[in-house]
XYZ file of C-alpha atoms in Angstrom:
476
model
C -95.178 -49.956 33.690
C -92.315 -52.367 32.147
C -93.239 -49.715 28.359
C -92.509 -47.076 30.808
C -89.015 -48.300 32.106
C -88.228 -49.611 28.729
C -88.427 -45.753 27.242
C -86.256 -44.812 30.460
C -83.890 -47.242 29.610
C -83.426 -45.793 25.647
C -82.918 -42.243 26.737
C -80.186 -43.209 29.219
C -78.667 -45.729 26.716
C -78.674 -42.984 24.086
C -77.350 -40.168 26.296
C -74.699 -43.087 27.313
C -73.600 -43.261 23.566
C -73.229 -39.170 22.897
C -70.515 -39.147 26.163
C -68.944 -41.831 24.721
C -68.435 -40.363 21.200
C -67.321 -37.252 22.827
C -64.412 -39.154 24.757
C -60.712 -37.273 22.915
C -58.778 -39.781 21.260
C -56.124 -42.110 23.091
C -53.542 -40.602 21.346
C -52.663 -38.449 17.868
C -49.485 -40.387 17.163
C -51.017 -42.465 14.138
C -52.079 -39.031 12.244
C -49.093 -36.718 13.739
C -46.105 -39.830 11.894
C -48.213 -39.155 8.756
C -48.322 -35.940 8.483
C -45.377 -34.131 10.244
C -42.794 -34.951 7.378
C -44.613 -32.390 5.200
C -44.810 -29.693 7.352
C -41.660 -27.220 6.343
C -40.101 -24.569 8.169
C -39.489 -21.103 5.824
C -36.494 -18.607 6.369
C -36.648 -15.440 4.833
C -33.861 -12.929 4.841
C -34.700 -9.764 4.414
C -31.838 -6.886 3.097
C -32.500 -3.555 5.132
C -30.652 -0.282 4.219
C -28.991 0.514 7.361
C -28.658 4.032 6.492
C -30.418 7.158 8.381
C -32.765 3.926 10.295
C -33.384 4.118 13.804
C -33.873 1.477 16.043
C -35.905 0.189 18.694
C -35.796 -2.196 21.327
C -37.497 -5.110 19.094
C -34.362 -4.462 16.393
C -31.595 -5.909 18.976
C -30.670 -9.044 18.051
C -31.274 -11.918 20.635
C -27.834 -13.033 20.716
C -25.519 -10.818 23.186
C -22.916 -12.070 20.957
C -24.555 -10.205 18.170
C -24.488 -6.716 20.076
C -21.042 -6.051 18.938
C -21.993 -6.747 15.096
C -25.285 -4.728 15.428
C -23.594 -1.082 17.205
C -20.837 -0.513 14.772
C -18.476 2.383 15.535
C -19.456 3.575 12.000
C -22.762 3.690 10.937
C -22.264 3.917 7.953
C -19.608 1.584 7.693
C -22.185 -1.113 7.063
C -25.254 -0.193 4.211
C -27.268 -3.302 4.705
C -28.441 -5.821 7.388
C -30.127 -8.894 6.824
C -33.412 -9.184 8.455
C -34.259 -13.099 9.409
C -37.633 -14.216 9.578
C -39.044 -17.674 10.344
C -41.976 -19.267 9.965
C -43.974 -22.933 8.534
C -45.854 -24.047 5.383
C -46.510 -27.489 4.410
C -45.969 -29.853 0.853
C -49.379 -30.603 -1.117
C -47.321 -32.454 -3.818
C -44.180 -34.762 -3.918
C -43.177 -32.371 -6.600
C -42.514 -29.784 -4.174
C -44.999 -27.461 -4.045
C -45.568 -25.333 -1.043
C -48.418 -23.174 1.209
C -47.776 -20.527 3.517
C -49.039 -17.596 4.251
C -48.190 -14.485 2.709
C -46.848 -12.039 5.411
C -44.222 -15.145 6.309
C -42.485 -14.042 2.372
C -43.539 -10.534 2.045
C -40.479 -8.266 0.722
C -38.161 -11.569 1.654
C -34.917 -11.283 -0.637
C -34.259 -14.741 -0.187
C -36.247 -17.830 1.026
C -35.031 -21.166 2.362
C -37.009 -24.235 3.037
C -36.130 -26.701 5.516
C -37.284 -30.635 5.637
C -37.178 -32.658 8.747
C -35.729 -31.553 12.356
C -32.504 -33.694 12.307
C -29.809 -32.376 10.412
C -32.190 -30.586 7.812
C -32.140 -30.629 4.333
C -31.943 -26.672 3.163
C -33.860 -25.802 -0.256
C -33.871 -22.319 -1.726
C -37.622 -21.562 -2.698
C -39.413 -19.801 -5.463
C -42.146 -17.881 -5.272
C -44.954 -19.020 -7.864
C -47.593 -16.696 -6.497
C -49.110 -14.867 -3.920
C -52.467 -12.969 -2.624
C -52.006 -10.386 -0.032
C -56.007 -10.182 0.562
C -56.254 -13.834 2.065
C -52.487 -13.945 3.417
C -51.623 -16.897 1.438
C -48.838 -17.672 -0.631
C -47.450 -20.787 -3.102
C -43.585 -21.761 -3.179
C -41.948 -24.319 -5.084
C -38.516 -25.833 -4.375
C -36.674 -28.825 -6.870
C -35.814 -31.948 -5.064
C -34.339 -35.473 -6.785
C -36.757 -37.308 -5.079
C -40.531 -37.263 -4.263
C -40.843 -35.195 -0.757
C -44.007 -36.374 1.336
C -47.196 -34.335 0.831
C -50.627 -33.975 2.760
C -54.171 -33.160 1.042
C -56.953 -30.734 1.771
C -59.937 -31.948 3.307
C -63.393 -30.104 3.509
C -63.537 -27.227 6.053
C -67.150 -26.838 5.777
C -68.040 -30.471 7.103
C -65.697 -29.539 10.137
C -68.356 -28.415 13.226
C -67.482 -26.443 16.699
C -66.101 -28.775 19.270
C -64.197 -30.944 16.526
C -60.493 -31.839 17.740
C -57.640 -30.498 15.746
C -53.891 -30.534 15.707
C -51.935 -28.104 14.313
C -48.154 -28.559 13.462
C -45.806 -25.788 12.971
C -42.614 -23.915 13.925
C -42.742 -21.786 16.733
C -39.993 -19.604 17.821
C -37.924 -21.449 15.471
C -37.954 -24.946 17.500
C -39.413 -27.254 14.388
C -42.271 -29.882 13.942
C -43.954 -28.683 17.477
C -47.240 -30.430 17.660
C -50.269 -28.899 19.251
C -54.134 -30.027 19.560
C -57.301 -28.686 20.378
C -61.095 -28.080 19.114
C -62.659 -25.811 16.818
C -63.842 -23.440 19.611
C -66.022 -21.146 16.567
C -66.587 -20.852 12.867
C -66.657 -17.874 10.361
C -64.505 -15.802 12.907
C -64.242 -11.901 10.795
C -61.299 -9.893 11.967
C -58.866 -7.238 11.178
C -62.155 -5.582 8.717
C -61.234 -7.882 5.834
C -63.742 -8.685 3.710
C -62.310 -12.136 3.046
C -61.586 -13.070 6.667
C -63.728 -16.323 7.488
C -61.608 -17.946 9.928
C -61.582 -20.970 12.368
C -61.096 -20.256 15.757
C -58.961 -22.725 17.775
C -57.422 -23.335 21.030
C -54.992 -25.552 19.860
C -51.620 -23.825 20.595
C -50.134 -21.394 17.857
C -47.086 -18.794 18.562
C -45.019 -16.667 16.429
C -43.672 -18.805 13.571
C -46.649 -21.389 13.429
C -47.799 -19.092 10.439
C -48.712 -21.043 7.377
C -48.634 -24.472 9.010
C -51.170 -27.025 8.613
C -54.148 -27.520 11.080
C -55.464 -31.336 10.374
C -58.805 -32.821 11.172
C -58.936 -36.241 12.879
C -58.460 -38.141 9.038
C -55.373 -36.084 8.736
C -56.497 -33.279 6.006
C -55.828 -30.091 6.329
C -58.918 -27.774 6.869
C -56.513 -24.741 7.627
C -53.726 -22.603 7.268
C -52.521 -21.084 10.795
C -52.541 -17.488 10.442
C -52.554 -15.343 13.282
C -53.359 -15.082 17.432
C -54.832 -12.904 19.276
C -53.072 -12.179 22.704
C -51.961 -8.400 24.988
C -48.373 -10.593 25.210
C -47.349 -11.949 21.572
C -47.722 -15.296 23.133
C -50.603 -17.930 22.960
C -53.515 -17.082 24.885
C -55.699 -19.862 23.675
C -57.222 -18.120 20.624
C -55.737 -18.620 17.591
C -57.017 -18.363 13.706
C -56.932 -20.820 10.718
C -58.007 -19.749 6.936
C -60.300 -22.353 6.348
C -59.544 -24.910 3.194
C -62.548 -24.042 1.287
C -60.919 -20.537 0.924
C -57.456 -21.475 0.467
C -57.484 -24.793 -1.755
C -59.326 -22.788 -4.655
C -57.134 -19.880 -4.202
C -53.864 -22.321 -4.315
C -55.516 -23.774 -7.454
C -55.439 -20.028 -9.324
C -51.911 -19.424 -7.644
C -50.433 -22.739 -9.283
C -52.190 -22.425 -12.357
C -52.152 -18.685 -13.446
C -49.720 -17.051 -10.814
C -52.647 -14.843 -9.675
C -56.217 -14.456 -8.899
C -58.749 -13.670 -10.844
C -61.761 -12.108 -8.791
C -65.374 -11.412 -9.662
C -66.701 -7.483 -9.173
C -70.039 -6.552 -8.731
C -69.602 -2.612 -7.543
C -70.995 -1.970 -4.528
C -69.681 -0.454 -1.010
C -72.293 -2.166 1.611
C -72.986 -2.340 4.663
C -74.559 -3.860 7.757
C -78.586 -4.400 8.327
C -78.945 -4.202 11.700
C -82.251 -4.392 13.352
C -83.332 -1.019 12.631
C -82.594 -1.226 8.978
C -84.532 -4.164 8.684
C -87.394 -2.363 10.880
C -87.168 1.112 9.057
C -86.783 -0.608 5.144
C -90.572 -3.060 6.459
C -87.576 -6.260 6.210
C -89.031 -9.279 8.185
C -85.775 -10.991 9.131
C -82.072 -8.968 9.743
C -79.920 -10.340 6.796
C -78.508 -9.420 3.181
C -76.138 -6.350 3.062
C -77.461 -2.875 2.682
C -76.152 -0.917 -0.844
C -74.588 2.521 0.536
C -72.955 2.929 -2.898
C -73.177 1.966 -6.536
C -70.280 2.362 -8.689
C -71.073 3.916 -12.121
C -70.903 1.398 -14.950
C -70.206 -1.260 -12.735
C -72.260 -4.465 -13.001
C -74.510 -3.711 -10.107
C -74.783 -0.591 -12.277
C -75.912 -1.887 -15.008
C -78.465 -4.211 -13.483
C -80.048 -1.557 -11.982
C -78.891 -2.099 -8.312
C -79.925 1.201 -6.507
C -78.166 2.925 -3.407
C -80.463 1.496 -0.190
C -81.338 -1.494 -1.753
C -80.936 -4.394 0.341
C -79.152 -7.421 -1.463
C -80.867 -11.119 -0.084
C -79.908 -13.519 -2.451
C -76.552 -13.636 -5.231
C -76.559 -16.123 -7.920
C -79.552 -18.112 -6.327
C -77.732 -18.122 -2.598
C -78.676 -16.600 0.306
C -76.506 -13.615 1.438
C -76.769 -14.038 5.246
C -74.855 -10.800 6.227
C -72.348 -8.765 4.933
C -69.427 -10.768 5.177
C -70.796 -13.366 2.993
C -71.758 -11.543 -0.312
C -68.245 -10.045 -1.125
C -66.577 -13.870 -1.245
C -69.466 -14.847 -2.782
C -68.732 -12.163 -5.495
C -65.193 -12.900 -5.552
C -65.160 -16.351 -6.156
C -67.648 -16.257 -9.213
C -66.243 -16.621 -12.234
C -65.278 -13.667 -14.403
C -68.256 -12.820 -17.433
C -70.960 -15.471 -15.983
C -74.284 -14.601 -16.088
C -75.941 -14.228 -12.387
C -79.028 -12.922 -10.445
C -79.458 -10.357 -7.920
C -82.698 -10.196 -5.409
C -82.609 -7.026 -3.465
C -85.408 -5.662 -1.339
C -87.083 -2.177 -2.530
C -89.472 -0.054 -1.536
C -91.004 -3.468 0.534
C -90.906 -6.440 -1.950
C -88.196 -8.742 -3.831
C -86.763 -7.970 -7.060
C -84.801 -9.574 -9.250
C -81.985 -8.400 -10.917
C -79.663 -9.792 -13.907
C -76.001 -8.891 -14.654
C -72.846 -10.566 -15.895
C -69.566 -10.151 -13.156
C -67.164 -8.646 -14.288
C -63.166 -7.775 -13.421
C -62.377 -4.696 -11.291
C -60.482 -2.404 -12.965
C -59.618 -0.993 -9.321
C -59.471 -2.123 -6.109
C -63.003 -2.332 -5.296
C -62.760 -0.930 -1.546
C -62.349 2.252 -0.351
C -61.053 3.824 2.953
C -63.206 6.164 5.049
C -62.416 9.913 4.688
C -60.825 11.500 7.455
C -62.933 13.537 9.511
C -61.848 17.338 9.771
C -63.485 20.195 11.948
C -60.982 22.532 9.708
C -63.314 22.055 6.611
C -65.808 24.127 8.583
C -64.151 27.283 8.544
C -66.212 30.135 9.186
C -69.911 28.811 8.179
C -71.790 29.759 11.557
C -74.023 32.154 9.726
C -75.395 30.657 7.354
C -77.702 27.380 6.491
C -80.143 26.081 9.160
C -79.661 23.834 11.896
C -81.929 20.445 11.840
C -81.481 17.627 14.547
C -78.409 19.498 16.119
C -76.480 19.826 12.438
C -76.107 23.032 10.526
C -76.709 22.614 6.602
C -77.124 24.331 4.105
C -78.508 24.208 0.210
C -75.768 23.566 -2.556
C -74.429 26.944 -4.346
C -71.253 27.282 -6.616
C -69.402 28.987 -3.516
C -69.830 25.950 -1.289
C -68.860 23.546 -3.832
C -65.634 25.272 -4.433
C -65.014 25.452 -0.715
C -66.104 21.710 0.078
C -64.627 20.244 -3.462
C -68.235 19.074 -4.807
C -67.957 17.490 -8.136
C -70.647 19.407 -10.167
C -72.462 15.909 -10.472
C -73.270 15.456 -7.331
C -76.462 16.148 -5.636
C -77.541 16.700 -1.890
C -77.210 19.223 1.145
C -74.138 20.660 2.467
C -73.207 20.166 6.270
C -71.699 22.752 7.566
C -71.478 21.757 11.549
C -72.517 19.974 14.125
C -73.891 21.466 17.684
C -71.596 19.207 20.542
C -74.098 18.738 22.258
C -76.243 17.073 19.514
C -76.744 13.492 19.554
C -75.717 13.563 16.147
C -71.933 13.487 16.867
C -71.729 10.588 17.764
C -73.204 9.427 14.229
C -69.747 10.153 12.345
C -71.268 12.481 10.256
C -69.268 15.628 9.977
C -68.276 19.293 8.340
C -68.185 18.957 5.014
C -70.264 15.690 4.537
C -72.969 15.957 1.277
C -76.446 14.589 2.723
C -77.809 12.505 -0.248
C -80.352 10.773 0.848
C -83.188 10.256 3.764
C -83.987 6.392 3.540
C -84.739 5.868 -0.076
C -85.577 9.684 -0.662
C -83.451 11.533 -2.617
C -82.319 14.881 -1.197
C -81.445 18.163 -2.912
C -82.767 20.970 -0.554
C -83.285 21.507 2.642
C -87.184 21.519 2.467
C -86.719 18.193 1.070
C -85.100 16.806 4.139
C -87.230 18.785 6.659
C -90.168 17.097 4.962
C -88.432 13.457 4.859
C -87.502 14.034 8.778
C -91.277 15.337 9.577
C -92.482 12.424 8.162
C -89.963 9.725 9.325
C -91.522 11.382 12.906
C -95.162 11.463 12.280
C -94.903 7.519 11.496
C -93.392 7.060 15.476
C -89.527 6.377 14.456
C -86.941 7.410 16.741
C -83.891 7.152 14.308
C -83.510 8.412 10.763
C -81.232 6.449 7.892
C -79.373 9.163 6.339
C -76.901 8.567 3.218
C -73.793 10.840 3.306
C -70.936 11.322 1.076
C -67.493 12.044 2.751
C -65.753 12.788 -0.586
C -64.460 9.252 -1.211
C -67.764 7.291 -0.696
C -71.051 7.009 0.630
C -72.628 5.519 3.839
C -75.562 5.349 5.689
C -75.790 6.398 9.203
C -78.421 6.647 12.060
C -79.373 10.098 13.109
C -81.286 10.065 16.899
C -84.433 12.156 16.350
C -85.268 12.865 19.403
């Protein structure tokens, strides 16, 4: 009996202990005095040619004062306005060298930096580089003396439920301090292929771009970036780029003035569970290969369109928003390893990364009944979509580049599930699952036999003219 109480007694003890260590801190004063005198606020001005603009509500100025300057009786009296933006970054050396985030200096003619919220010293800033693709950008100003700085700390050892402060300048008011917890991790938004963001409730409003979020040892482990709200104002979800994307990106910005990014060649996309089901995959992970660019790397390690990429340079590619900054952030001309699934087992693949010579995304083609034109009599209808064998007169009338391969889709019933698939007028079939399509036969025969095995759906590879992508097609 007294063993039995004893073990009682441990559990509660221990439970006792968690709520304890989950108590907020007394107060943040002791990291906020450290920290807040390098957190800047940035003004950009912005020359607009005032010329044949209009103007909508958002253009008034906020100063009734500054009606009469903005209607002129002339309007052409005036060529130019200044545009004034605001906005925060923070110091990561005492020789004055700057984050913030990209859209805060975009097209800015001229940017000041301000230090300290009592009669502020003004500094103009330069602009030692920038990258659009993870909104981040590094200034530098010249000061006599040392200016305080903060360091970078590891975003990956922060965990959900972690207390953060963030420290910015919203609506212009200076060094505003907020806190709150990392409400989620690896946060994807906006379709970016970089976004991995930190979701926070800590406070954040218009001009708390490109300030500092700290951990409790007072590192940053994010740059503020953006909210999500129906008003423009702080709803309790904001976004952070974490500091394991943006310290090694600073590093290339202050070192080279750009970044250099690896390129493998692929467009991907999603495995969902019905890839993994229909390609015999026992877990839903890696990215799915809808396209292979010719002489790429992937190219020339054999990658093939429908392969399923699991592993890149011995890690684990979870899901598609993992292997394209994995990709980026390997080294240009180094050596790696590709495991894809195919055809049900793992292969390896070798290649060397390489630098794009383009940008390596492309936007989906816009969908157009008008390509169908008058098509109704001819090809054959199959699940609801009328196609049609490749000839020299449809490849004219579709733009077909003689090298490419497939059927011809001329329309789609409305009432046919397949609508709803995206595929449309105009699209090039290419492929049934792994199966290679050239003629109609050949996809009747893939379909009949996707059936006969007892699947309801069909992976079908189409080509809109600027890529290619696999959809589901209902079969029943």
């Amino acid at each position: 009996m007294m063993r039995y109480i004893a073990f009682i007694f441990i559990i509660v003890l221990s439970v006792g202990e968690i709520a304890a260590a989950a108590q907020p801190p007394a107060s943040f004063a002791d990291i906020v005095e450290k920290a807040i005198p390098a957190v800047v606020n940035i003004s950009t001005t912005q020359k607009i040619d005032m010329r044949n603009k209009s103007f909508s509500l958002n253009d008034l100025p906020e100063n009734p004062q500054d009606l009469f300057e903005f209607f002129e009786p002339d309007p052409n009296s005036r060529k130019t306005r200044k545009i004034r933006s605001l906005g925060s970054g923070f110091i990561i050396d005492p020789q004055g060298y700057i984050v913030t985030n990209y859209h805060n200096i975009a097209d800015a003619d001229e940017i000041e930096v301000m230090l300290g919220d009592e009669s502020p010293e003004r500094y103009k800033a330069k602009v030692l580089g920038k990258d659009p693709k993870t909104d981040l950008a590094l200034l530098k100003i010249n000061t006599k003396d040392p200016l305080p700085f903060v360091k970078f700390g590891n975003s990956n050892e922060s965990k959900v439920g972690d207390y953060v402060i963030a420290i910015g300048n919203p609506f212009g008011l200076g060094g505003t301090v907020t806190a709150g917890i990392i409400s989620a991790k690896a946060r994807y938004l906006n379709g970016s292929q970089y976004d991995d963001l930190i979701q926070t409730d800590a406070s954040i409003n218009r001009g708390n771009s490109g300030g500092p979020m700290f951990n409790m040892k007072g590192e940053v482990i994010g740059v503020n970036t953006l909210i999500l709200s129906t008003t423009g104002g702080n709803i309790g979800i904001g976004f952070a780029m974490p500091s394991a994307i943006v310290e090694p990106i600073i590093d290339q910005l202050r070192n080279k003035g750009e970044i250099s990014r690896g390129w493998l060649g692929v467009l991907i996309q999603p495995v969902d569970e019905y890839v993994a089901k229909s390609m015999g995959l026992q877990k839903i992970k890696g990215a799915l290969v809808a396209e292979v660019v010719k002489d790429s790397p992937a190219d020339k390690a054999g990658v093939r369109v429908g392969d399923i990429i699991s592993r890149f340079d011995g890690k684990e590619v979870k899901n598609i928003h993992k292997l394209p900054r994995m990709v980026s952030e390997t080294p240009i001309n180094k050596h790696v390893s590709i495991q894809v699934f195919r055809n049900g087992k793992y292969e390896v693949l070798n290649t060397i990364i390489e630098k794009p010579t383009s940008d390596p995304l492309g936007e989906e083609a816009e969908d157009s009944e008008a390509k169908q034109g008058n098509t109704e009599k001819i090809g054959q209808v199959m699940l609801g979509i009328r196609v049609a064998d490749l000839n020299n007169a449809l490849r004219n009338k579709f733009k077909i580049e003689p090298a490419l391969s497939g059927i011809i889709v001329l329309g789609i019933n409305r009432n046919s599930p397949a609508i709803e698939s995206g595929i449309s007028a105009g699209d090039l079939i290419q492929q049934v699952g792994n199966k290679k399509i050239t003629t109609i036969k050949d996809f009747e025969n893939e379909i009949n036999n996707i059936k006969s095995l007892g699947h309801k759906k069909a992976m079908i590879l189409i080509n809109k003219g600027n890529g290619t992508r696999f959809i589901l097609i209902d079969l029943e």
